Amino acid sequence: MRIDHLKTASPLPLKRVIFVLLAASVLSAAIYQALRAGDDLYLTASVFATRFLGIFIEAVPFLLMGSLTSGLIETFVKTDDILRFLPRSRLGAALGGTALGLIFPVCECGVVPVTRRLFRKGLPLSMGVAFLLAAPFMNPIVFASTYIAFGFGGVLIGRALLTVLVAVIVATVIGTFADPREVLKPTSAKADEETCHHHPHGGPSLRAKLFSAMQIGADDFFEMGRFLILGSALAALLQTFVPQDSLLALGAGPVMSVLFMQILAFLLSVCSTVDSFLALAFVNTFSTGAIISFLSFGPMVDIKSTLMFTGVFRRKIVLYLVLLPFVLNLLAGVLINVALGY
Amino acid sequence: MSAEHQHHSQIDEATWAKSLILFGMGIYLAVLIFTGNLANYINLRFAWLAYVGTALFFLLALANLYACLSPRRAHSHHHIGWDSLLIVAFPLLLALLIPSRSLGVEAVSGGIGLSPVGVEGVASLNRNPLDRNILDWLRAFNRASTPAAFNGQPVDVSGFVYREPRMGADEFMVSRFTMSCCVADAYPIGMPVRSGAASDFAPGAWVRVRGEVLADLFGGEFAPIVLADAVDSIEEPAQPYLYP
C-alpha cells in the first residue's frame, strides 16, 4: 500500500529518464529524417548547427570557469568576510563593485553565477550590479586582448572609462530599489541562515571542501548553462536568417553607426575576452565612438547574458539592466563621435 | 522504502545524468581538438579555450561521479530539473545528429563582400603576389592608389565557388569566410573569376584558381578580377577560414 502511494506521489525517476530519453530520440530522429528529405532545410540546419556550436564552444570554457569560481566562493568565502569590507555609501559600493572584477576575473558568461553567489552571501545590490556590468571588462585577459588589438590609446582608455561610468550609474540607479527582495529572484536573495548542511559527517577538510566546490560549480553550470545555450541558439538563429550586409548598410553616420554596433554586439553575443579582435574587423567601416560603445556595451549585455540575468533578477530589473546600459553607451558613443568631429 | 530514501535516489539519478553530460561534453571537445574539426568553429588563436574547457568538464564530471559512488559524501542540495539537463544536453544532441561542417556557400546570405575586413597592414602589399590569399588581395587592392597598379600580377588563391544570377556563364567568385573570434563573426569575402571552365564547378565546390589580375568594374565597383588560366578542384583546407 505504502509503496503504491509513493509511486503515485512521485513517479520513479528512472522511468522518467527513460521516457524523456525515448521521447527525445524519437523527436530528433523525426527531425533528422525530415531534414534529410528536404535538402535545403538540411543545409540550413547544418549552417545553424555550425553557428550555434561555434558560439557555444567559445563561451562554455568561460562559463565553466565562472561556475567553478562560484563554487569556490560558496565553500571558502564566509559572509562575514564580505560584510566586513563593505563600503558604506551607495556610490562607494558601486565603485567598489567595479573594482571587484579585479578580484574575481570572470567574463560575461562567468559573471552571472558569481554575482548570484555573492548576492546570496549578502553583497549589497548596487555593488553586485556594478560588478555584473563591469567585471567582464575588468580583468587581465580582457585588458590584454584589448591592448593587443588596439594598442595603448583612445580605444583602450575609452573602453575602460565608459565601462566604469556606465556600471556605476546603472548600479546607483538600481541601488535605489532599497529592498533586494524586490529586485532578485528568491533563489538569488541572501539566505537567512548560512546553509551549512553540506558536511554533516566529520569536519570540513580541504579535500571535502574542494569536492563540494566542484559539485556546486557543476550545479551552477547546469543552472546557468541552459540560459547560455538558449541564448546561443537564439543568436545563431538570427545570424542564420538575417543577412549581415543588410545590417552593414545601415551603419553610417555618427548616431546610426553607434546604434548599429550596439545592436550587433547584442546579437552576436561574442565573449568579452575576444570581442576586441572582432571590433578590429569594423575599424575601417565604423566610427571610433561606435567601436568604443561596442566594446563597452557588448560585455555588459547581449542575448545570452540577458537570458542568464532572468535567472537572477526579476523581469522588470532585467529590462533596466538591458535598457539603461544601452541608452548610456549610445549617448557616450554619439558624444565621442561629435567630439572627434566624425 | 522511506520517503527520505526516495528523495536521495532521485538526487542520485540527477547526479548520474549530470556526470554523463559533463563527460560527454568533455569528450566532444576532445574529439573536436583531435580531429581538427575545432577549426570549423573558432579561430584557432583561441584553441586554448577548448583545452581549458575539456579539462574543466572532466574535472567537474569526476567530482560528480565521485559523489555518485560515495553516497555518504555531500550532495548538492538544490535540485537540477530534467528540463535543465535536457537543454544542456542539446549541443551534444546537435553535434551527434548533424555532421561537423565549416560555413560554406549555404551560409552566404546577401552577397559576398569585395572590401577587406580588419586593419589593412602593409604586409599584404609587400607580400609576394603568389603568396597572397583572398583577404591579402582585397587589402592590397584597397590600399593601392590606382586600381590598375596590380594589372598582370600572378594570382594563386583558393576558396569556394559562389555564383549570383547576375553573373555571366564564364564568371564566379572564389570566396572565403573571414573569422576573427568564432563563426559568430564570420563574414564572406571573395574575388571575381573569369574562366571558360566556370560552369564546370558547382556552387560550394572548393577550387584553386591560378591566373592574373585585372582591375575592372564588377557590379559597379572596381575589383581585382582573376583572369583564370587554371581552375582545379581541391579538398576543403584544414583551416577553412581566413583570420584577419
PDB file of C-alpha atoms in Angstrom, chain B residues 115-196:
ATOM      1  CA  SER B 115      36.000  45.073 -49.248  1.00  0.00           C
ATOM      2  CA  PRO B 116      38.538  43.645 -46.852  1.00  0.00           C
ATOM      3  CA  VAL B 117      37.805  43.330 -43.160  1.00  0.00           C
ATOM      4  CA  GLY B 118      40.196  44.311 -40.416  1.00  0.00           C
ATOM      5  CA  VAL B 119      43.101  46.688 -40.343  1.00  0.00           C
ATOM      6  CA  GLU B 120      44.973  46.937 -43.600  1.00  0.00           C
ATOM      7  CA  GLY B 121      48.604  46.343 -42.823  1.00  0.00           C
ATOM      8  CA  VAL B 122      51.387  46.949 -45.279  1.00  0.00           C
ATOM      9  CA  ALA B 123      52.226  43.247 -45.016  1.00  0.00           C
ATOM     10  CA  SER B 124      49.587  42.358 -47.615  1.00  0.00           C
ATOM     11  CA  LEU B 125      51.055  44.897 -50.042  1.00  0.00           C
ATOM     12  CA  ASN B 126      54.638  43.750 -49.686  1.00  0.00           C
ATOM     13  CA  ARG B 127      53.808  40.070 -49.854  1.00  0.00           C
ATOM     14  CA  ASN B 128      54.779  38.154 -52.971  1.00  0.00           C
ATOM     15  CA  PRO B 129      51.640  38.163 -55.203  1.00  0.00           C
ATOM     16  CA  LEU B 130      51.650  34.359 -55.367  1.00  0.00           C
ATOM     17  CA  ASP B 131      51.554  34.144 -51.545  1.00  0.00           C
ATOM     18  CA  ARG B 132      48.573  36.459 -51.158  1.00  0.00           C
ATOM     19  CA  ASN B 133      45.289  34.889 -50.104  1.00  0.00           C
ATOM     20  CA  ILE B 134      41.930  36.438 -50.982  1.00  0.00           C
ATOM     21  CA  LEU B 135      41.982  38.698 -47.926  1.00  0.00           C
ATOM     22  CA  ASP B 136      45.522  39.903 -48.724  1.00  0.00           C
ATOM     23  CA  TRP B 137      44.462  40.686 -52.272  1.00  0.00           C
ATOM     24  CA  LEU B 138      41.441  42.736 -51.238  1.00  0.00           C
ATOM     25  CA  ARG B 139      43.514  44.630 -48.678  1.00  0.00           C
ATOM     26  CA  ALA B 140      46.330  45.360 -51.085  1.00  0.00           C
ATOM     27  CA  PHE B 141      43.815  46.398 -53.729  1.00  0.00           C
ATOM     28  CA  ASN B 142      42.008  48.749 -51.355  1.00  0.00           C
ATOM     29  CA  ARG B 143      45.246  50.464 -50.374  1.00  0.00           C
ATOM     30  CA  ALA B 144      46.524  50.942 -53.889  1.00  0.00           C
ATOM     31  CA  SER B 145      46.358  54.474 -55.288  1.00  0.00           C
ATOM     32  CA  THR B 146      45.227  53.302 -58.711  1.00  0.00           C
ATOM     33  CA  PRO B 147      43.264  50.087 -59.233  1.00  0.00           C
ATOM     34  CA  ALA B 148      45.338  49.323 -62.322  1.00  0.00           C
ATOM     35  CA  ALA B 149      48.544  49.068 -60.263  1.00  0.00           C
ATOM     36  CA  PHE B 150      48.128  45.306 -59.917  1.00  0.00           C
ATOM     37  CA  ASN B 151      47.200  44.519 -63.502  1.00  0.00           C
ATOM     38  CA  GLY B 152      49.050  41.493 -64.809  1.00  0.00           C
ATOM     39  CA  GLN B 153      50.275  40.257 -61.410  1.00  0.00           C
ATOM     40  CA  PRO B 154      50.076  36.492 -60.972  1.00  0.00           C
ATOM     41  CA  VAL B 155      47.349  35.098 -58.665  1.00  0.00           C
ATOM     42  CA  ASP B 156      47.151  31.771 -56.870  1.00  0.00           C
ATOM     43  CA  VAL B 157      44.225  31.634 -54.432  1.00  0.00           C
ATOM     44  CA  SER B 158      41.825  29.013 -53.158  1.00  0.00           C
ATOM     45  CA  GLY B 159      38.250  29.230 -51.905  1.00  0.00           C
ATOM     46  CA  PHE B 160      34.754  28.005 -52.563  1.00  0.00           C
ATOM     47  CA  VAL B 161      32.698  28.783 -55.646  1.00  0.00           C
ATOM     48  CA  TYR B 162      29.890  31.317 -55.268  1.00  0.00           C
ATOM     49  CA  ARG B 163      27.606  32.385 -58.062  1.00  0.00           C
ATOM     50  CA  GLU B 164      24.943  35.055 -58.389  1.00  0.00           C
ATOM     51  CA  PRO B 165      22.210  35.248 -61.010  1.00  0.00           C
ATOM     52  CA  ARG B 166      23.664  38.497 -62.400  1.00  0.00           C
ATOM     53  CA  MET B 167      26.974  36.819 -63.217  1.00  0.00           C
ATOM     54  CA  GLY B 168      27.812  35.610 -66.709  1.00  0.00           C
ATOM     55  CA  ALA B 169      28.274  31.950 -67.630  1.00  0.00           C
ATOM     56  CA  ASP B 170      32.063  32.383 -67.534  1.00  0.00           C
ATOM     57  CA  GLU B 171      32.077  34.073 -64.118  1.00  0.00           C
ATOM     58  CA  PHE B 172      32.028  33.038 -60.476  1.00  0.00           C
ATOM     59  CA  MET B 173      33.514  34.286 -57.241  1.00  0.00           C
ATOM     60  CA  VAL B 174      36.254  32.455 -55.391  1.00  0.00           C
ATOM     61  CA  SER B 175      35.273  33.076 -51.768  1.00  0.00           C
ATOM     62  CA  ARG B 176      36.303  32.508 -48.190  1.00  0.00           C
ATOM     63  CA  PHE B 177      34.769  33.339 -44.841  1.00  0.00           C
ATOM     64  CA  THR B 178      36.898  35.544 -42.613  1.00  0.00           C
ATOM     65  CA  MET B 179      36.699  34.907 -38.891  1.00  0.00           C
ATOM     66  CA  SER B 180      38.088  36.983 -36.020  1.00  0.00           C
ATOM     67  CA  CYS B 181      36.838  35.034 -32.990  1.00  0.00           C
ATOM     68  CA  CYS B 182      34.359  32.353 -33.872  1.00  0.00           C
ATOM     69  CA  VAL B 183      31.730  31.656 -36.522  1.00  0.00           C
ATOM     70  CA  ALA B 184      29.543  34.311 -34.892  1.00  0.00           C
ATOM     71  CA  ASP B 185      31.528  36.960 -36.739  1.00  0.00           C
ATOM     72  CA  ALA B 186      32.245  35.013 -39.921  1.00  0.00           C
ATOM     73  CA  TYR B 187      31.942  37.245 -42.984  1.00  0.00           C
ATOM     74  CA  PRO B 188      32.240  36.124 -46.623  1.00  0.00           C
ATOM     75  CA  ILE B 189      34.660  37.881 -48.976  1.00  0.00           C
ATOM     76  CA  GLY B 190      35.723  36.962 -52.483  1.00  0.00           C
ATOM     77  CA  MET B 191      37.349  37.812 -55.803  1.00  0.00           C
ATOM     78  CA  PRO B 192      35.511  37.612 -59.125  1.00  0.00           C
ATOM     79  CA  VAL B 193      36.921  34.998 -61.516  1.00  0.00           C
ATOM     80  CA  ARG B 194      36.582  34.821 -65.300  1.00  0.00           C
ATOM     81  CA  SER B 195      37.215  31.390 -66.723  1.00  0.00           C
ATOM     82  CA  GLY B 196      35.986  29.312 -69.656  1.00  0.00           C
TER      83      GLY B 196
END
